[in-house]
Amino acid sequence: MDRSPSRLEDLDKRNVVVERMAERGVDLESIAQITLDLQRPYIEGLDFASCLDHVERVVRKREVQHAILTGLELDMLAETNQLSEPLASIIKNDYGLYGIDEVLALAIVNVYGSIGFTNFGYVDKQKMGIIKTLDEEGKSHAKCHTFLDDIVGAIAAAAASSIAHRYG
Ligand code: MG
């Protein structure tokens, strides 16, 4: 793949977001696994390496990076009790009617058009792969992953859409 960055890409920030997600327990490989599970039924011979390649494209996009940075920051602030009420309790308890975690994640899915929305809805419902782990960690209150679970789902869905556009 051609790796020369376009004006929509930021390679320095790519490293920051990848590192920060790793600190929160998510690597690009576990996101690529979700993408593979999503797209495998539709694309014959799709392999892990190309899924990882498309996940990589997604995290190079500036818009995506901004959503990741914002969501992770809020999770971390909630976890370390640095938010004020009532937002602190809403985010810490992953209050079901809050919905802004999903709205933020849509900024990621948006980059790849409408196929992304369907994929994102599915990933969110099924709690695929690493998302299930994040969900359990969050429910036990060991960590706050209110935003991260949606971010991961959105990156996986966006990569799946990127693949669909390529093979479609
Ligand atoms: Mg969430």
Coordinates of N, CA, C and O and ligand atoms in Angstrom, one line a residue:
M1 N 0.8 -1.2 0.0 CA 0.0 0.0 0.0 C 0.9 1.3 0.0 O 1.9 1.3 0.6
D2 N 0.4 2.3 -0.7 CA 1.1 3.5 -0.7 C 1.0 4.2 0.7 O -0.1 4.4 1.2
R3 N 2.1 4.5 1.3 CA 2.1 5.0 2.7 C 2.3 6.5 2.8 O 2.5 7.0 3.9
S4 N 2.4 7.2 1.7 CA 2.6 8.6 1.8 C 1.4 9.3 2.3 O 0.3 9.1 1.8
P5 N 1.5 10.1 3.4 CA 0.4 10.6 4.1 C -0.3 11.7 3.2 O 0.3 12.5 2.6
S6 N -1.6 11.7 3.2 CA -2.4 12.7 2.5 C -2.6 13.9 3.5 O -2.3 13.8 4.7
R7 N -3.3 14.9 3.0 CA -3.5 16.1 3.9 C -4.6 15.7 5.0 O -4.8 16.5 5.9
L8 N -5.3 14.6 4.8 CA -6.2 14.2 5.9 C -5.6 13.3 6.9 O -6.3 12.9 7.9
E9 N -4.3 13.1 6.8 CA -3.6 12.2 7.7 C -2.6 12.9 8.6 O -2.1 13.9 8.2
D10 N -2.4 12.3 9.8 CA -1.4 12.8 10.7 C -0.7 11.7 11.3 O -1.3 10.9 12.1
L11 N 0.6 11.5 10.9 CA 1.3 10.3 11.4 C 1.8 10.5 12.8 O 2.0 9.5 13.5
D12 N 2.1 11.7 13.3 CA 2.6 11.9 14.6 C 1.4 11.5 15.6 O 1.6 10.8 16.6
K13 N 0.3 12.1 15.3 CA -0.9 11.8 16.2 C -1.3 10.4 16.1 O -1.8 9.8 17.1
R14 N -1.0 9.7 15.0 CA -1.3 8.3 14.8 C -0.6 7.5 15.9 O -1.1 6.7 16.6
N15 N 0.7 7.9 16.1 CA 1.5 7.2 17.2 C 0.9 7.5 18.6 O 0.9 6.6 19.4
V16 N 0.5 8.7 18.8 CA -0.1 9.1 20.1 C -1.3 8.2 20.4 O -1.5 7.6 21.5
V17 N -2.2 8.2 19.4 CA -3.5 7.5 19.7 C -3.3 6.0 19.8 O -3.9 5.3 20.6
V18 N -2.4 5.4 19.0 CA -2.1 4.0 19.1 C -1.5 3.7 20.5 O -1.9 2.7 21.2
E19 N -0.6 4.5 21.0 CA 0.0 4.3 22.3 C -1.0 4.4 23.4 O -1.0 3.6 24.3
R20 N -1.8 5.4 23.3 CA -2.8 5.7 24.3 C -3.8 4.6 24.4 O -4.3 4.2 25.5
M21 N -4.3 4.1 23.2 CA -5.2 2.9 23.3 C -4.5 1.7 23.9 O -5.2 1.0 24.6
A22 N -3.3 1.5 23.6 CA -2.5 0.4 24.1 C -2.5 0.5 25.7 O -2.7 -0.5 26.4
E23 N -2.2 1.7 26.2 CA -2.2 1.9 27.6 C -3.6 1.5 28.2 O -3.7 1.1 29.4
R24 N -4.7 1.7 27.4 CA -6.0 1.4 27.9 C -6.4 -0.1 27.6 O -7.6 -0.5 27.9
G25 N -5.5 -0.9 27.1 CA -5.7 -2.3 26.9 C -6.2 -2.7 25.5 O -6.6 -3.8 25.3
V26 N -6.0 -1.8 24.5 CA -6.5 -2.2 23.1 C -5.3 -2.0 22.1 O -4.8 -0.9 22.0
D27 N -5.0 -3.0 21.4 CA -4.0 -2.8 20.3 C -4.7 -2.9 18.9 O -5.9 -3.4 18.9
L28 N -4.0 -2.5 17.9 CA -4.7 -2.5 16.6 C -5.0 -3.9 16.1 O -6.0 -4.1 15.4
E29 N -4.2 -4.9 16.6 CA -4.5 -6.3 16.2 C -5.9 -6.7 16.7 O -6.6 -7.4 16.0
S30 N -6.2 -6.4 17.9 CA -7.5 -6.8 18.4 C -8.7 -6.1 17.7 O -9.8 -6.7 17.6
I31 N -8.4 -4.9 17.2 CA -9.4 -4.2 16.4 C -9.6 -4.9 15.0 O -10.7 -5.1 14.6
A32 N -8.4 -5.2 14.5 CA -8.4 -5.9 13.2 C -9.1 -7.2 13.2 O -9.7 -7.6 12.2
Q33 N -9.0 -7.9 14.3 CA -9.7 -9.2 14.5 C -11.2 -9.0 14.4 O -11.9 -9.8 13.7
I34 N -11.7 -7.9 14.9 CA -13.2 -7.7 14.8 C -13.6 -7.4 13.4 O -14.6 -7.9 12.9
T35 N -12.7 -6.6 12.7 CA -12.9 -6.3 11.3 C -13.0 -7.6 10.5 O -13.9 -7.7 9.6
L36 N -12.0 -8.5 10.8 CA -12.0 -9.7 10.0 C -13.3 -10.5 10.3 O -13.9 -11.0 9.3
D37 N -13.7 -10.6 11.5 CA -14.9 -11.4 11.8 C -16.1 -10.8 11.2 O -17.1 -11.5 10.8
L38 N -16.1 -9.4 11.1 CA -17.3 -8.7 10.4 C -17.3 -9.0 8.9 O -18.4 -9.2 8.4
Q39 N -16.2 -8.9 8.3 CA -16.2 -9.0 6.8 C -15.9 -10.3 6.2 O -16.2 -10.5 5.0
R40 N -15.4 -11.3 7.0 CA -15.1 -12.6 6.4 C -16.2 -13.3 5.7 O -16.0 -13.9 4.6
P41 N -17.5 -13.2 6.2 CA -18.6 -13.8 5.5 C -18.8 -13.3 4.1 O -19.4 -13.9 3.3
Y42 N -18.4 -12.0 3.9 CA -18.7 -11.4 2.6 C -17.6 -11.4 1.6 O -17.8 -11.2 0.4
I43 N -16.3 -11.5 2.1 CA -15.2 -11.4 1.1 C -14.3 -12.6 1.2 O -13.7 -12.9 2.2
E44 N -14.4 -13.3 0.1 CA -13.6 -14.6 0.1 C -12.1 -14.3 0.2 O -11.6 -13.5 -0.5
G45 N -11.5 -15.1 1.0 CA -10.0 -15.0 1.1 C -9.5 -13.8 1.8 O -8.3 -13.5 1.8
L46 N -10.4 -13.1 2.5 CA -9.9 -11.9 3.3 C -9.0 -12.4 4.4 O -9.4 -13.3 5.1
D47 N -7.9 -11.8 4.6 CA -7.0 -12.2 5.6 C -6.7 -11.1 6.7 O -7.1 -10.0 6.5
F48 N -6.1 -11.6 7.8 CA -5.9 -10.7 8.9 C -5.0 -9.5 8.5 O -5.3 -8.4 8.9
A49 N -4.0 -9.7 7.8 CA -3.1 -8.7 7.4 C -3.8 -7.5 6.7 O -3.5 -6.3 7.0
S50 N -4.7 -7.8 5.8 CA -5.3 -6.7 5.1 C -6.3 -6.0 6.0 O -6.5 -4.8 5.9
C51 N -6.9 -6.7 7.0 CA -7.8 -6.0 7.9 C -6.9 -5.1 8.8 O -7.3 -3.9 9.0
L52 N -5.8 -5.5 9.2 CA -4.9 -4.7 10.0 C -4.4 -3.4 9.2 O -4.4 -2.3 9.7
D53 N -4.2 -3.7 7.9 CA -3.9 -2.6 7.0 C -5.0 -1.5 6.9 O -4.7 -0.3 6.9
H54 N -6.2 -1.9 6.9 CA -7.3 -1.0 6.8 C -7.6 -0.3 8.2 O -7.9 0.9 8.2
V55 N -7.3 -1.0 9.3 CA -7.4 -0.4 10.6 C -6.3 0.7 10.7 O -6.6 1.8 11.2
E56 N -5.2 0.4 10.2 CA -4.1 1.4 10.1 C -4.5 2.7 9.4 O -4.2 3.8 9.8
R57 N -5.1 2.5 8.2 CA -5.6 3.6 7.4 C -6.6 4.5 8.3 O -6.5 5.7 8.2
V58 N -7.4 3.8 9.0 CA -8.5 4.5 9.8 C -7.8 5.4 10.9 O -8.1 6.6 11.0
V59 N -6.8 4.8 11.6 CA -6.2 5.6 12.7 C -5.3 6.7 12.2 O -4.8 7.4 13.0
R60 N -5.0 6.7 10.9 CA -4.2 7.8 10.4 C -5.0 9.0 10.1 O -4.4 10.1 9.8
K61 N -6.3 8.9 10.0 CA -7.2 10.0 9.7 C -7.3 11.0 10.9 O -7.6 10.6 12.0
R62 N -7.1 12.2 10.5 CA -7.2 13.3 11.6 C -8.5 13.3 12.3 O -8.5 13.4 13.6
E63 N -9.6 13.2 11.6 CA -10.9 13.3 12.2 C -11.1 12.1 13.2 O -11.7 12.3 14.3
V64 N -10.6 11.0 12.8 CA -10.7 9.8 13.7 C -9.8 10.0 15.0 O -10.2 9.7 16.1
Q65 N -8.6 10.5 14.8 CA -7.7 10.7 15.9 C -8.3 11.7 16.9 O -8.2 11.5 18.1
H66 N -9.0 12.7 16.4 CA -9.6 13.7 17.3 C -10.7 13.0 18.2 O -10.8 13.3 19.4
A67 N -11.5 12.2 17.5 CA -12.5 11.5 18.3 C -11.9 10.6 19.3 O -12.4 10.5 20.5
I68 N -10.9 9.8 19.0 CA -10.2 8.9 19.9 C -9.6 9.7 21.1 O -9.8 9.3 22.3
L69 N -8.9 10.8 20.8 CA -8.3 11.6 21.9 C -9.4 12.1 22.8 O -9.2 12.1 24.1
T70 N -10.5 12.6 22.3 CA -11.5 13.2 23.1 C -12.2 12.1 24.0 O -12.3 12.3 25.2
G71 N -12.5 11.0 23.4 CA -13.2 9.9 24.2 C -12.3 9.3 25.3 O -12.7 9.1 26.4
L72 N -11.0 9.0 24.9 CA -10.1 8.5 25.9 C -9.9 9.4 27.1 O -9.8 9.0 28.2
E73 N -9.8 10.7 26.7 CA -9.5 11.7 27.8 C -10.7 11.7 28.8 O -10.5 11.7 30.0
L74 N -11.9 11.6 28.3 CA -13.1 11.6 29.2 C -13.1 10.3 30.0 O -13.4 10.4 31.2
D75 N -12.8 9.2 29.4 CA -12.7 7.9 30.2 C -11.7 8.1 31.3 O -12.0 7.7 32.5
M76 N -10.5 8.6 31.0 CA -9.5 8.7 32.0 C -9.8 9.7 33.1 O -9.5 9.5 34.3
L77 N -10.4 10.8 32.7 CA -10.8 11.8 33.7 C -11.9 11.2 34.7 O -11.8 11.5 35.9
A78 N -12.8 10.4 34.1 CA -13.8 9.8 34.9 C -13.2 8.8 35.9 O -13.5 8.8 37.1
E79 N -12.3 8.0 35.4 CA -11.6 7.0 36.2 C -10.8 7.6 37.3 O -10.8 7.0 38.4
T80 N -10.2 8.7 37.1 CA -9.4 9.3 38.2 C -10.2 10.4 38.9 O -9.6 11.3 39.6
N81 N -11.5 10.4 38.8 CA -12.4 11.3 39.6 C -12.1 12.8 39.4 O -12.1 13.5 40.3
Q82 N -11.8 13.1 38.1 CA -11.5 14.5 37.9 C -12.7 15.2 37.1 O -12.5 16.4 36.8
L83 N -13.8 14.6 37.0 CA -15.0 15.2 36.3 C -15.9 15.7 37.4 O -15.9 15.1 38.5
S84 N -16.7 16.7 37.1 CA -17.7 17.2 38.1 C -19.0 16.5 37.9 O -19.3 16.0 36.8
E85 N -19.9 16.5 38.9 CA -21.2 15.9 38.8 C -22.1 16.9 38.0 O -21.9 18.1 38.1
P86 N -23.1 16.4 37.3 CA -23.5 15.0 37.2 C -22.8 14.2 36.2 O -23.0 12.9 36.2
L87 N -21.9 14.8 35.4 CA -21.3 14.1 34.3 C -20.4 12.9 34.9 O -20.3 11.8 34.2
A88 N -19.7 13.1 36.0 CA -18.8 12.1 36.6 C -19.6 10.8 36.7 O -19.1 9.8 36.3
S89 N -20.7 10.8 37.4 CA -21.5 9.6 37.6 C -22.0 9.0 36.3 O -22.0 7.7 36.2
I90 N -22.4 9.8 35.5 CA -23.0 9.3 34.2 C -21.9 8.5 33.4 O -22.2 7.4 33.0
I91 N -20.7 9.1 33.3 CA -19.7 8.4 32.5 C -19.1 7.2 33.3 O -18.9 6.1 32.8
K92 N -18.9 7.4 34.6 CA -18.3 6.3 35.4 C -19.3 5.1 35.4 O -18.8 3.9 35.4
N93 N -20.6 5.3 35.4 CA -21.5 4.2 35.5 C -22.0 3.8 34.1 O -22.9 2.9 34.0
D94 N -21.5 4.4 33.1 CA -21.8 4.1 31.7 C -23.4 4.1 31.5 O -24.0 3.1 31.0
Y95 N -24.0 5.2 32.0 CA -25.4 5.3 32.0 C -26.0 5.1 30.6 O -25.6 5.8 29.7
G96 N -26.9 4.2 30.5 CA -27.4 3.8 29.2 C -28.1 4.8 28.3 O -28.0 4.7 27.1
L97 N -28.7 5.8 29.0 CA -29.3 6.9 28.2 C -28.5 8.1 27.9 O -28.9 9.1 27.3
Y98 N -27.2 8.0 28.2 CA -26.3 9.1 28.0 C -26.1 9.2 26.4 O -26.4 10.3 25.9
G99 N -25.6 8.2 25.8 CA -25.6 8.2 24.3 C -24.5 9.0 23.6 O -24.3 8.9 22.4
I100 N -23.8 9.9 24.3 CA -22.8 10.7 23.7 C -21.5 9.9 23.3 O -20.8 10.3 22.4
D101 N -21.3 8.8 24.0 CA -20.2 7.9 23.6 C -20.5 7.3 22.2 O -19.5 7.3 21.4
E102 N -21.7 7.0 21.9 CA -22.0 6.5 20.6 C -22.0 7.6 19.5 O -21.5 7.4 18.4
V103 N -22.4 8.8 19.9 CA -22.4 10.0 19.0 C -21.0 10.3 18.6 O -20.7 10.6 17.5
L104 N -20.1 10.3 19.6 CA -18.7 10.6 19.3 C -18.1 9.6 18.4 O -17.4 9.9 17.4
A105 N -18.4 8.3 18.6 CA -17.9 7.2 17.8 C -18.4 7.3 16.3 O -17.7 6.9 15.4
L106 N -19.6 7.9 16.2 CA -20.1 8.1 14.8 C -19.2 9.0 14.0 O -19.2 8.9 12.7
A107 N -18.5 9.9 14.6 CA -17.5 10.8 13.9 C -16.5 9.9 13.2 O -16.0 10.3 12.1
I108 N -16.2 8.8 13.8 CA -15.2 7.8 13.2 C -15.9 7.1 12.0 O -15.3 7.0 10.9
V109 N -17.0 6.6 12.3 CA -17.7 5.8 11.3 C -18.1 6.6 10.0 O -18.0 6.1 8.9
N110 N -18.5 7.9 10.3 CA -18.8 8.8 9.3 C -17.8 9.0 8.1 O -18.3 9.2 7.0
V111 N -16.6 8.8 8.4 CA -15.5 9.0 7.4 C -15.7 8.1 6.2 O -15.3 8.4 5.1
Y112 N -16.4 6.9 6.5 CA -16.5 5.9 5.4 C -18.0 5.8 4.9 O -18.3 4.8 4.2
G113 N -18.8 6.7 5.2 CA -20.1 6.7 4.6 C -21.1 5.7 5.3 O -20.8 5.1 6.3
S114 N -22.2 5.4 4.6 CA -23.3 4.8 5.3 C -23.1 3.3 5.6 O -23.7 2.8 6.6
I115 N -22.2 2.6 4.9 CA -22.0 1.2 5.3 C -21.5 1.1 6.7 O -21.8 0.1 7.4
G116 N -20.7 2.1 7.1 CA -20.1 2.1 8.4 C -21.2 2.1 9.5 O -21.0 1.4 10.6
F117 N -22.3 2.7 9.3 CA -23.3 2.8 10.3 C -23.9 1.4 10.7 O -24.1 1.0 11.8
T118 N -24.2 0.6 9.6 CA -24.7 -0.7 9.8 C -23.7 -1.6 10.6 O -24.1 -2.3 11.5
N119 N -22.5 -1.5 10.1 CA -21.4 -2.3 10.8 C -21.3 -1.9 12.3 O -21.2 -2.8 13.1
F120 N -21.3 -0.6 12.5 CA -21.1 -0.1 13.9 C -22.3 -0.6 14.8 O -22.0 -1.1 15.9
G121 N -23.5 -0.5 14.3 CA -24.6 -1.0 15.1 C -24.5 -2.5 15.4 O -24.8 -2.9 16.6
Y122 N -24.0 -3.3 14.5 CA -23.9 -4.7 14.7 C -22.8 -5.0 15.7 O -23.0 -5.8 16.7
V123 N -21.6 -4.4 15.6 CA -20.5 -4.6 16.5 C -20.9 -4.2 17.9 O -20.6 -4.9 18.9
D124 N -21.7 -3.1 18.0 CA -22.1 -2.6 19.3 C -23.0 -3.6 20.0 O -22.9 -3.9 21.2
K125 N -23.9 -4.2 19.3 CA -24.9 -5.1 19.8 C -24.2 -6.4 20.2 O -24.5 -7.0 21.2
Q126 N -23.3 -6.9 19.3 CA -22.7 -8.2 19.5 C -21.6 -8.2 20.6 O -21.2 -9.3 21.0
K127 N -21.1 -7.1 20.9 CA -19.9 -6.9 21.8 C -18.8 -7.9 21.4 O -18.4 -8.8 22.1
M128 N -18.3 -7.7 20.2 CA -17.4 -8.7 19.6 C -16.0 -8.5 20.2 O -15.6 -7.4 20.4
G129 N -15.3 -9.6 20.4 CA -13.9 -9.6 20.7 C -13.5 -8.8 21.9 O -14.1 -8.9 23.0
I130 N -12.5 -7.9 21.7 CA -12.0 -7.1 22.8 C -13.1 -6.2 23.4 O -13.0 -5.8 24.6
I131 N -14.1 -5.9 22.7 CA -15.2 -5.0 23.2 C -15.9 -5.7 24.4 O -16.2 -5.0 25.4
K132 N -16.0 -7.0 24.3 CA -16.6 -7.7 25.5 C -15.7 -7.6 26.7 O -16.2 -7.4 27.8
T133 N -14.4 -7.7 26.5 CA -13.5 -7.5 27.6 C -13.6 -6.2 28.2 O -13.6 -6.0 29.5
L134 N -13.6 -5.2 27.4 CA -13.8 -3.8 27.8 C -15.1 -3.6 28.6 O -15.1 -2.9 29.7
D135 N -16.1 -4.2 28.1 CA -17.4 -4.1 28.7 C -17.4 -4.7 30.1 O -17.9 -4.1 31.1
E136 N -16.8 -5.8 30.3 CA -16.7 -6.5 31.6 C -15.8 -5.7 32.5 O -16.2 -5.6 33.7
E137 N -14.7 -5.2 32.1 CA -13.8 -4.4 32.9 C -14.6 -3.1 33.4 O -14.5 -2.7 34.5
G138 N -15.4 -2.6 32.5 CA -16.1 -1.4 32.9 C -17.2 -1.7 33.9 O -17.4 -0.9 34.8
K139 N -17.9 -2.8 33.7 CA -19.0 -3.2 34.5 C -18.5 -3.5 36.0 O -19.2 -3.2 36.9
S140 N -17.3 -4.0 36.1 CA -16.7 -4.3 37.4 C -16.2 -3.1 38.0 O -15.7 -3.1 39.2
H141 N -16.2 -1.9 37.3 CA -15.7 -0.7 37.8 C -14.2 -0.7 38.1 O -13.7 0.2 38.7
A142 N -13.5 -1.7 37.5 CA -12.0 -1.7 37.6 C -11.5 -0.5 36.7 O -10.5 0.1 37.1
K143 N -12.2 -0.3 35.6 CA -11.8 0.8 34.7 C -13.0 1.5 34.2 O -14.1 1.0 34.3
C144 N -12.8 2.6 33.5 CA -13.9 3.3 32.8 C -13.7 3.2 31.3 O -12.7 3.8 30.8
H145 N -14.5 2.5 30.6 CA -14.3 2.3 29.2 C -15.6 2.8 28.4 O -15.9 2.3 27.4
T146 N -16.3 3.7 29.0 CA -17.6 4.2 28.5 C -17.4 4.6 27.0 O -18.2 4.3 26.1
F147 N -16.3 5.4 26.7 CA -16.1 5.9 25.4 C -15.3 4.8 24.6 O -15.5 4.7 23.4
L148 N -14.3 4.2 25.2 CA -13.4 3.3 24.5 C -14.1 2.2 23.7 O -13.7 1.8 22.6
D149 N -15.1 1.6 24.4 CA -15.7 0.4 23.7 C -16.4 0.9 22.4 O -16.3 0.1 21.4
D150 N -17.0 2.0 22.4 CA -17.6 2.5 21.1 C -16.5 3.0 20.1 O -16.7 2.8 18.9
I151 N -15.4 3.5 20.6 CA -14.4 3.9 19.7 C -13.8 2.7 19.0 O -13.6 2.7 17.8
V152 N -13.5 1.6 19.7 CA -13.0 0.4 19.2 C -14.0 -0.2 18.1 O -13.6 -0.5 17.0
G153 N -15.3 -0.2 18.5 CA -16.3 -0.7 17.6 C -16.3 0.1 16.3 O -16.5 -0.4 15.2
A154 N -16.2 1.4 16.5 CA -16.3 2.3 15.3 C -15.1 2.2 14.4 O -15.2 2.2 13.2
I155 N -13.9 2.0 15.0 CA -12.7 1.8 14.2 C -12.8 0.5 13.4 O -12.5 0.5 12.2
A156 N -13.2 -0.5 14.1 CA -13.4 -1.8 13.4 C -14.4 -1.7 12.3 O -14.2 -2.3 11.2
A157 N -15.5 -1.0 12.6 CA -16.6 -0.9 11.6 C -16.1 0.0 10.4 O -16.4 -0.3 9.2
A158 N -15.4 1.0 10.7 CA -14.8 1.9 9.6 C -13.9 1.1 8.7 O -13.9 1.2 7.5
A159 N -13.0 0.3 9.4 CA -12.1 -0.5 8.6 C -12.8 -1.5 7.7 O -12.5 -1.7 6.6
A160 N -13.9 -2.1 8.3 CA -14.7 -3.0 7.5 C -15.3 -2.3 6.3 O -15.4 -2.9 5.2
S161 N -15.8 -1.1 6.5 CA -16.4 -0.3 5.4 C -15.3 0.0 4.4 O -15.6 0.0 3.2
S162 N -14.1 0.4 4.8 CA -13.0 0.7 3.9 C -12.7 -0.5 3.0 O -12.5 -0.4 1.8
I163 N -12.8 -1.7 3.6 CA -12.5 -2.9 2.9 C -13.7 -3.2 1.9 O -13.5 -3.5 0.7
A164 N -14.9 -3.0 2.4 CA -16.1 -3.2 1.5 C -16.0 -2.2 0.3 O -16.3 -2.6 -0.8
H165 N -15.6 -1.0 0.5 CA -15.5 0.0 -0.6 C -14.4 -0.5 -1.6 O -14.6 -0.3 -2.8
R166 N -13.4 -1.1 -1.1 CA -12.3 -1.5 -1.9 C -12.7 -2.8 -2.8 O -12.3 -2.8 -4.0
Y167 N -13.4 -3.7 -2.2 CA -13.7 -4.9 -2.9 C -15.1 -4.9 -3.5 O -15.4 -5.7 -4.3
G168 N -15.8 -3.8 -3.2 CA -17.2 -3.8 -3.7 C -17.4 -3.4 -5.1 O -16.5 -3.1 -5.8
Ligands
MG1 MG -20.0 3.0 25.5

